[in-house]
CSV table of C-alpha atoms and ligand atoms in Angstrom, one decimal:
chain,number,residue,atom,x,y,z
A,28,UNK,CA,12.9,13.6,35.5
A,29,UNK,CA,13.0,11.7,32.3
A,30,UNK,CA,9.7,10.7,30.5
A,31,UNK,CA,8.5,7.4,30.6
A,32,UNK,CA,7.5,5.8,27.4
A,33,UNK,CA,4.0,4.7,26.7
A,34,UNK,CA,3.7,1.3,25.7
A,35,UNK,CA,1.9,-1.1,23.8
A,36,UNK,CA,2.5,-4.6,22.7
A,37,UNK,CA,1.7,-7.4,20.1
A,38,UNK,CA,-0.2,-10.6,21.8
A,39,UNK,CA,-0.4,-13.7,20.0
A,40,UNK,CA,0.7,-17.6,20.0
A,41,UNK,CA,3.0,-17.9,18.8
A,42,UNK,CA,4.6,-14.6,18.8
A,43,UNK,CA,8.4,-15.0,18.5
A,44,UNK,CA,8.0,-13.8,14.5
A,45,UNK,CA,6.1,-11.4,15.2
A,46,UNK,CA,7.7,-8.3,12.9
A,47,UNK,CA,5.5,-5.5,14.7
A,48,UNK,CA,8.0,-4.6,17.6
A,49,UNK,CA,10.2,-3.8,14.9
A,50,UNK,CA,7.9,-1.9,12.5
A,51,UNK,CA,6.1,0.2,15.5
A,52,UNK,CA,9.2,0.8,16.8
A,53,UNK,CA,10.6,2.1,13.4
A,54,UNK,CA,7.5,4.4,13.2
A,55,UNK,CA,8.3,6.1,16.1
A,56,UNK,CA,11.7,7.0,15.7
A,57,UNK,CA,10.6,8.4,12.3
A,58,UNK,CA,7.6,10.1,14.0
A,59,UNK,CA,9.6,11.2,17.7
A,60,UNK,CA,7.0,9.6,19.2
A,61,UNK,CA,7.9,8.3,22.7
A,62,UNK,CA,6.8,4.5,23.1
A,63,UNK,CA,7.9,0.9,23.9
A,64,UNK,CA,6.6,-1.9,21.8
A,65,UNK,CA,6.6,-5.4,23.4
A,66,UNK,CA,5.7,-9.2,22.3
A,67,UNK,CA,2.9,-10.9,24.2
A,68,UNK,CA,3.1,-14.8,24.3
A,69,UNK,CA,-0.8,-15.2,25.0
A,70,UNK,CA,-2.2,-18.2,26.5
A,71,UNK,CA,-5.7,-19.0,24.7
A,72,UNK,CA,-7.7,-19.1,28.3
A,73,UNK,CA,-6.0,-16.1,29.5
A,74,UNK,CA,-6.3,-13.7,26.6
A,75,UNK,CA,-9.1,-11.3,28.7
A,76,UNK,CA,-6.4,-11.7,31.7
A,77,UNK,CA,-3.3,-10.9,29.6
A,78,UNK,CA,-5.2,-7.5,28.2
A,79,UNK,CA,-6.4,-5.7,31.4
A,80,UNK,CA,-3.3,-6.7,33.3
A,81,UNK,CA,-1.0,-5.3,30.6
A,82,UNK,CA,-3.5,-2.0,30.4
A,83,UNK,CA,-3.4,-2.1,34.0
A,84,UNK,CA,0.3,-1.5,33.8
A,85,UNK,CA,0.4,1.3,31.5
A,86,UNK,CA,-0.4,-0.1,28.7
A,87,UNK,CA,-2.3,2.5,26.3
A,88,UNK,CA,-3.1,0.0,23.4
A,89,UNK,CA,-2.6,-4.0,22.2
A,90,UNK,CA,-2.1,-5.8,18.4
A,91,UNK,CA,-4.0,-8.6,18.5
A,92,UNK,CA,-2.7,-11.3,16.4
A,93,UNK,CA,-3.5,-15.4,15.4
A,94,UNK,CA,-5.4,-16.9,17.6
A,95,UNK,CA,-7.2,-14.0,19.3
A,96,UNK,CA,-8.9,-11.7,17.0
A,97,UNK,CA,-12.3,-12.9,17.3
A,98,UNK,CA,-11.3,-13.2,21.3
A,99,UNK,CA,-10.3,-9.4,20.9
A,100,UNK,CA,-14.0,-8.5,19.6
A,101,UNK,CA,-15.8,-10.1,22.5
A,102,UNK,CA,-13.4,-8.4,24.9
A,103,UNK,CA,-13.5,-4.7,24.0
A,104,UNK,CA,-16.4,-2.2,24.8
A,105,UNK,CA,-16.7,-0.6,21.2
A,106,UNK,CA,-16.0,-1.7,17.8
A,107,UNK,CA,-15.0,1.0,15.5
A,108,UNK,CA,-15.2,1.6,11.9
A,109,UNK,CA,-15.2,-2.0,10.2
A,110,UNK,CA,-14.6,-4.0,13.2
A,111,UNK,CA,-18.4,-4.2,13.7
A,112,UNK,CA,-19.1,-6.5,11.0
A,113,UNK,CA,-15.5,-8.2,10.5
A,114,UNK,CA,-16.1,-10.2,14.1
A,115,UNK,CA,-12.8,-9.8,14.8
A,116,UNK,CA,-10.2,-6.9,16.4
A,117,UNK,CA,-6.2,-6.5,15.5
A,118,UNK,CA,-6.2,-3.6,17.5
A,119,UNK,CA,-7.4,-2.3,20.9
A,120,UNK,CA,-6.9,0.9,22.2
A,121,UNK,CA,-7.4,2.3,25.5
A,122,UNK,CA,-9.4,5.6,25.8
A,123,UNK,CA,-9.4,8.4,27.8
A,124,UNK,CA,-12.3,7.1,29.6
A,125,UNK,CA,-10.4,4.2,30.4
A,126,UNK,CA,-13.0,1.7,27.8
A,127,UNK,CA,-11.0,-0.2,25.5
A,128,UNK,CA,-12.2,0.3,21.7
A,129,UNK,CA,-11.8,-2.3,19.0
A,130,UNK,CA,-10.9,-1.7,15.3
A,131,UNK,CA,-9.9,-4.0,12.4
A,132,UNK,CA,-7.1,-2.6,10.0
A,133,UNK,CA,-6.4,-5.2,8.2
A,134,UNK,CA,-8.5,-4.2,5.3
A,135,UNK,CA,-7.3,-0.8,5.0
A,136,UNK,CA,-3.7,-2.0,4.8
A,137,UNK,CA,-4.5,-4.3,2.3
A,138,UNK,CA,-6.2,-1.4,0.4
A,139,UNK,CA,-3.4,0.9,0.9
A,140,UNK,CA,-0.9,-1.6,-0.5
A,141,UNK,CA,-2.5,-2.3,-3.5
A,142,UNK,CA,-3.7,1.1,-4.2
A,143,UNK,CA,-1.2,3.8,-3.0
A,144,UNK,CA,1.8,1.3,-3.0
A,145,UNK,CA,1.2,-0.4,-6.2
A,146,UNK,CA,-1.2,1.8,-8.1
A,147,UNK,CA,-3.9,-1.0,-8.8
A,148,UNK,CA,-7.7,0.2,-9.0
A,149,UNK,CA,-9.8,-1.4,-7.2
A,150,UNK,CA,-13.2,0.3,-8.5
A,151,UNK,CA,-15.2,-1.9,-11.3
A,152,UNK,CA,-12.6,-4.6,-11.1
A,153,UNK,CA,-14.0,-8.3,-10.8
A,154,UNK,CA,-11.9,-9.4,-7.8
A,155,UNK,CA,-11.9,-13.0,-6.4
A,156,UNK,CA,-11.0,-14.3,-2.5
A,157,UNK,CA,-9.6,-17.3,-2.0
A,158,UNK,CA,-10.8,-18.4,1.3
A,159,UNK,CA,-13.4,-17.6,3.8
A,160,UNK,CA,-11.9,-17.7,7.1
A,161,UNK,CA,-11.1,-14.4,9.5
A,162,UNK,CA,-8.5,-13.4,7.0
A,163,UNK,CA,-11.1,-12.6,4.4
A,164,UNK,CA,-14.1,-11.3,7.4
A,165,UNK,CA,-11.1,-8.3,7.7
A,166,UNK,CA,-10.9,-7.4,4.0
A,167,UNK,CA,-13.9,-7.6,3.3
A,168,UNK,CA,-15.4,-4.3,4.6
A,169,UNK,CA,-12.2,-1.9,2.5
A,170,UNK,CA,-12.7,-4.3,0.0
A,171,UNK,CA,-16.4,-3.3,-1.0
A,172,UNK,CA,-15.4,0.4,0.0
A,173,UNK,CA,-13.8,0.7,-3.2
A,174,UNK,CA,-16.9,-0.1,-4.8
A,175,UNK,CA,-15.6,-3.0,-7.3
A,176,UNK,CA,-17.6,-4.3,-10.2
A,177,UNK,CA,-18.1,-7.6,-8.0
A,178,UNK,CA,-16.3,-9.6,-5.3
A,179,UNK,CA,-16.7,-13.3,-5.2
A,180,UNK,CA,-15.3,-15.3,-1.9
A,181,UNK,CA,-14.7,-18.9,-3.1
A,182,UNK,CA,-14.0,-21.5,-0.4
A,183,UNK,CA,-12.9,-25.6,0.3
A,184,UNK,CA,-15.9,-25.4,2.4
A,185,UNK,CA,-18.6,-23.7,0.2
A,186,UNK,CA,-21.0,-22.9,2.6
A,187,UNK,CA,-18.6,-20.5,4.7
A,188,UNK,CA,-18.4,-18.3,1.5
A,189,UNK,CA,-21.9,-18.1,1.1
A,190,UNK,CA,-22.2,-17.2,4.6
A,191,UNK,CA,-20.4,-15.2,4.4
A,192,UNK,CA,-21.6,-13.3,1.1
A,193,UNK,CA,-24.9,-12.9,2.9
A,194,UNK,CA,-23.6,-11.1,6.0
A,195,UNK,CA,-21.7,-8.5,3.6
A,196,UNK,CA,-24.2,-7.9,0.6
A,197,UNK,CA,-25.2,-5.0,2.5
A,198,UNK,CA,-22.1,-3.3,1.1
A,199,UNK,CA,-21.7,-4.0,-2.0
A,200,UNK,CA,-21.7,-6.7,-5.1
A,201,UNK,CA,-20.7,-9.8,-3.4
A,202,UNK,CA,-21.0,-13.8,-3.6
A,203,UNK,CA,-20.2,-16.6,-2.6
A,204,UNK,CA,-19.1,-20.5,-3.5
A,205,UNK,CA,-16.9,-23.6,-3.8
A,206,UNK,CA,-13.4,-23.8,-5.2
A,207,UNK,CA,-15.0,-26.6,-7.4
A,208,UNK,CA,-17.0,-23.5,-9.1
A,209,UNK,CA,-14.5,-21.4,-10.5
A,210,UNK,CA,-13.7,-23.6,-13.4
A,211,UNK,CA,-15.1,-20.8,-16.4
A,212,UNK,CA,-14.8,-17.8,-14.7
A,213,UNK,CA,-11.9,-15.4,-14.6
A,214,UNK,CA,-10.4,-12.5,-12.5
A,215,UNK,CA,-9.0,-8.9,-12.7
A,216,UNK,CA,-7.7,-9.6,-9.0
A,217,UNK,CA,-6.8,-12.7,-7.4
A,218,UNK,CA,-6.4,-12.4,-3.5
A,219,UNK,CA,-5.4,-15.5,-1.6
A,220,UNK,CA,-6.8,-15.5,2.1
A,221,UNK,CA,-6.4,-19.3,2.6
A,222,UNK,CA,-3.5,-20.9,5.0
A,223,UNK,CA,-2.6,-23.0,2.5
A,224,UNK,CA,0.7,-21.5,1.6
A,225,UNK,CA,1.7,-22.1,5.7
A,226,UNK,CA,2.2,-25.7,4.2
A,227,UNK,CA,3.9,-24.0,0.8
A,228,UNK,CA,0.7,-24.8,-1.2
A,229,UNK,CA,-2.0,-22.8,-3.1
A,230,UNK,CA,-5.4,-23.6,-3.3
A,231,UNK,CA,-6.9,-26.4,-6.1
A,232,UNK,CA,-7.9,-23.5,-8.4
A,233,UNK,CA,-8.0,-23.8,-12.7
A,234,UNK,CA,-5.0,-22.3,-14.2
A,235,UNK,CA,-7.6,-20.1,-16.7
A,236,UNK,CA,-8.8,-17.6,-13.5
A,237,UNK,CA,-6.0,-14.7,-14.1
A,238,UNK,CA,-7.3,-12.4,-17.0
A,239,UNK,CA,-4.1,-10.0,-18.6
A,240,UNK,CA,-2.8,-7.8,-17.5
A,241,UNK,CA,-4.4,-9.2,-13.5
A,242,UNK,CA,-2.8,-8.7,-10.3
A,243,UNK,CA,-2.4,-11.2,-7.6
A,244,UNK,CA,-2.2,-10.7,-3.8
A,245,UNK,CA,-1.8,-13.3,-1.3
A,246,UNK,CA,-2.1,-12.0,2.0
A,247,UNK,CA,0.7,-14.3,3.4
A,248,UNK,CA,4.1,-13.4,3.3
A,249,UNK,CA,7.4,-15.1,3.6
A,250,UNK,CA,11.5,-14.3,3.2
A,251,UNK,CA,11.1,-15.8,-0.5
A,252,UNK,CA,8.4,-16.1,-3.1
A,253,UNK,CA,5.2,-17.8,-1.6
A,254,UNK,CA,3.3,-20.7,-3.5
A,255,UNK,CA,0.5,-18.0,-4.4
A,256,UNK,CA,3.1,-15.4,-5.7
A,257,UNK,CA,4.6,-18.0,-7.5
A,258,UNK,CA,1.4,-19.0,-9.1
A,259,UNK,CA,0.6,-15.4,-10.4
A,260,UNK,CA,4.4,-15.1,-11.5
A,261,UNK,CA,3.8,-18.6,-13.7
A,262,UNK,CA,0.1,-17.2,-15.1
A,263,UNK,CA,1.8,-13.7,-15.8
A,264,UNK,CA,0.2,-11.8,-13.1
A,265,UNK,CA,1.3,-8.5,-13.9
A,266,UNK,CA,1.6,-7.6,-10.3
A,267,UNK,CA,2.2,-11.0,-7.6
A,268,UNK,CA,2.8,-9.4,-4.6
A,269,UNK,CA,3.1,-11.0,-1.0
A,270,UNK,CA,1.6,-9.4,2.0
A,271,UNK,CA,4.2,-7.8,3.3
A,272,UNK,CA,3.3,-4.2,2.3
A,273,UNK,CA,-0.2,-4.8,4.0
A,274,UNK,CA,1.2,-5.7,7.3
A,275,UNK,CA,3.1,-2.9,7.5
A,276,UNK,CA,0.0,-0.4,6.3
A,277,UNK,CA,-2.2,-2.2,8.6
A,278,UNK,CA,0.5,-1.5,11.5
A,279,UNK,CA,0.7,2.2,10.4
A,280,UNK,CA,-3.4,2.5,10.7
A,281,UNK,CA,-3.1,1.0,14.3
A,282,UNK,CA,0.2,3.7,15.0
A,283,UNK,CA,-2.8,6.7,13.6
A,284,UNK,CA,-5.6,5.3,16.3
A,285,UNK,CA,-2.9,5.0,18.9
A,286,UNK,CA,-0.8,8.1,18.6
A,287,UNK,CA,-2.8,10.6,15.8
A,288,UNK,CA,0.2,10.3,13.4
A,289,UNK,CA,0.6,8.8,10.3
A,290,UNK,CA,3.6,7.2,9.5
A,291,UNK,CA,5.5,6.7,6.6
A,292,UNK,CA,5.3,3.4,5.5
A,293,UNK,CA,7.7,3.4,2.0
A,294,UNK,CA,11.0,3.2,4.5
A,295,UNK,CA,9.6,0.5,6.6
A,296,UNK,CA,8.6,-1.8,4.1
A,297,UNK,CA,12.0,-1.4,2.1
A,298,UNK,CA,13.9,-2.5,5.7
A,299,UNK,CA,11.8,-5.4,6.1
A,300,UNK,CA,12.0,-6.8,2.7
A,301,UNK,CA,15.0,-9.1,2.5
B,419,LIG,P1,-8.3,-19.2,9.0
B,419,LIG,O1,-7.8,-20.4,9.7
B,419,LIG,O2,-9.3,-18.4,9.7
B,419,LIG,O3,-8.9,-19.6,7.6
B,419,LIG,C1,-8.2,-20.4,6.7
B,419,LIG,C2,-8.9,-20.5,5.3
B,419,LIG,O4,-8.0,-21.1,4.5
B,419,LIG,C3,-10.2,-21.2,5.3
B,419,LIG,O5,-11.0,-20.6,4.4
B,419,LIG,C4,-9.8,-22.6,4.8
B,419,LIG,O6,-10.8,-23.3,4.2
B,419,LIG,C5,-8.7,-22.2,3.8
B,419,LIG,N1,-7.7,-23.3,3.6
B,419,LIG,C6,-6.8,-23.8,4.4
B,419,LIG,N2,-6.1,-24.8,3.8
B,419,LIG,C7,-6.5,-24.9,2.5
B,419,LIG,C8,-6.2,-25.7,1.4
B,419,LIG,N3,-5.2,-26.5,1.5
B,419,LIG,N4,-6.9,-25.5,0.3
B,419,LIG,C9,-7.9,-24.6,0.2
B,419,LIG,N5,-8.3,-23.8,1.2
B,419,LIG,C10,-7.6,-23.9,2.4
B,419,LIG,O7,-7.0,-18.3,8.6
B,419,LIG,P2,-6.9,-16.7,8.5
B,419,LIG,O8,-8.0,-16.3,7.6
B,419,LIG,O9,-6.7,-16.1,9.8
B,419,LIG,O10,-5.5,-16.5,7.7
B,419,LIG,C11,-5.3,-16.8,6.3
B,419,LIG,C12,-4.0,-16.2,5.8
B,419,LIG,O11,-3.9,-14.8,5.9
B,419,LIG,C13,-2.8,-16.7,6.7
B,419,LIG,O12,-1.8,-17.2,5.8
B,419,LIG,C14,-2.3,-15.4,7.4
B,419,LIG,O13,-0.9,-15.4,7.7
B,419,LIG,C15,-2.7,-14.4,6.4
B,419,LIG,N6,-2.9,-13.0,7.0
B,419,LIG,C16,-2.0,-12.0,6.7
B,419,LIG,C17,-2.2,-10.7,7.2
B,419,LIG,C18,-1.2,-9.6,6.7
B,419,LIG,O14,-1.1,-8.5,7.4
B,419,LIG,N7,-0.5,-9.7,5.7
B,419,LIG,C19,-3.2,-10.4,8.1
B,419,LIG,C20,-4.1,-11.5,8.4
B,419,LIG,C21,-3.9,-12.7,7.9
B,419,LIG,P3,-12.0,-24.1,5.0
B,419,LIG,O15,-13.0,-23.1,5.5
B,419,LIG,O16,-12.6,-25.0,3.9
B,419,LIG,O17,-11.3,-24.9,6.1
């Protein structure tokens, strides 16, 4: 009798884009692991419902995407490794036990790309994030791992940034303001963590914040350039990268949590990019 495949899925709304079907499923048939990766169309006041009937039917761990990562954190029974203090879960894996555990990858994908992808230090750099919604809560954690000179969250709203500065000083240098600050300061690394570019706009931010030889990042990513990318390109970035290569190292984490295996990520990210 043949094996059956374990299976896991990506829930989210909406969920039709969703590249992690194809990126999981690419892992495993470089890895020979036997699995079947679904989409989950969620319905926001039936995400606790959608989970433990899909783990009820086999299913040995979830992605959790937009809108239900901070749903995710309430729902699990553990929080591991920086999904304690992010307030939010991407992934959920079932345990022997049968308790589902929480993590957050999104940070160490976002590490990985920059660092093992594109060979940019992190430690001692001055790095600035745009934006201080769950986005940036996920980064934050890798971010300060790397022990960087000082990170500074700058948000529309102010007061979320400096919320959210407080709640993370414990790990490292970091502070927080309004857009409306930045005006004399400047960057080594510019990460963009705002939904502005879903409307194809960047932030109000001074054209002075890029020092040379700076990277930018936006963590969004698109078929062509985004506004952000863009940006860095016109203020000679030396790297403006999209955030393509982070959701594919953030998928590879959540394949090692699920399976023990760590993928290769350098063949997936070349498929995907257009
Ligand atoms: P949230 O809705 O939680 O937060 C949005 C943030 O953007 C807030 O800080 C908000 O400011 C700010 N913002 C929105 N519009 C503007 C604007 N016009 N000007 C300035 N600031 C603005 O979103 P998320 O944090 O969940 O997501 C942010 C981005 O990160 C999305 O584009 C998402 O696709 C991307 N992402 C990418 C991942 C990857 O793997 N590559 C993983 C996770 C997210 P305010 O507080 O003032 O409203």
């Amino acid at each position: 009798m043949s094996q059956k495949p374990d299976r896991y899925a990506v829930i989210g709304n909406p969920i039709a884009h969703s590249k992690s079907p194809q990126i999981h499923s690419a892992f495993a048939e470089q890895s020979g692991e036997l699995l079947e990766y679904t989409r989950i169309l969620g319905e926001k006041e039936n995400f606790a419902h959608h989970v433990h009937d899909f783990i009820r039917n086999s299913g040995r761990g979830l992605n959790v995407t937009v809108p239900f990562k901070q749903d995710a954190w309430q729902l699990v029974n553990e929080h591991i490794g920086s999904a304690a203090l992010a307030g939010a879960v991407n992934t959920i894996i079932l345990t022997e036990n049968g308790q589902l555990q929480g993590a957050n990858t999104d940070g160490i994908g976002l590490v990985r790309d920059l660092a093992n992808n594109h060979e940019v230090e992190l430690a001692g750099k001055d790095i600035l994030i745009l934006g201080a919604g769950g986005a940036s809560r996920g980064i934050l954690a890798a971010l300060l791992e790397q022990q960087p000179a000082h990170v500074l969250i700058a948000n529309r709203t102010a007061s979320k940034a400096q919320d959210m500065a407080l709640e993370f000083q414990s790990l490292g240098e970091i502070s927080g303001s309004g857009l409306q600050n930045l005006k004399s300061q400047n960057f080594d690394i510019i990460i963009n963590a705002t939904s502005a570019g879903l409307n194809d706009r960047i932030p109000d931010i001074p054209d002075t914040l890029l020092r040379q030889n700076g990277v930018c990042y936006d963590l969004m990513y698109a078929d062509k350039a985004t506004a952000f990318v863009r940006w860095g390109q016109q203020h000679k970035a030396r790297l403006s990268l999209d955030g393509l290569g982070m959701l594919v190292e953030q998928a590879a984490e959540s394949f090692f949590l699920w399976r023990g295996v760590h993928p290769q990520t350098a063949p997936v990210i070349k498929m995907l990019r257009p």
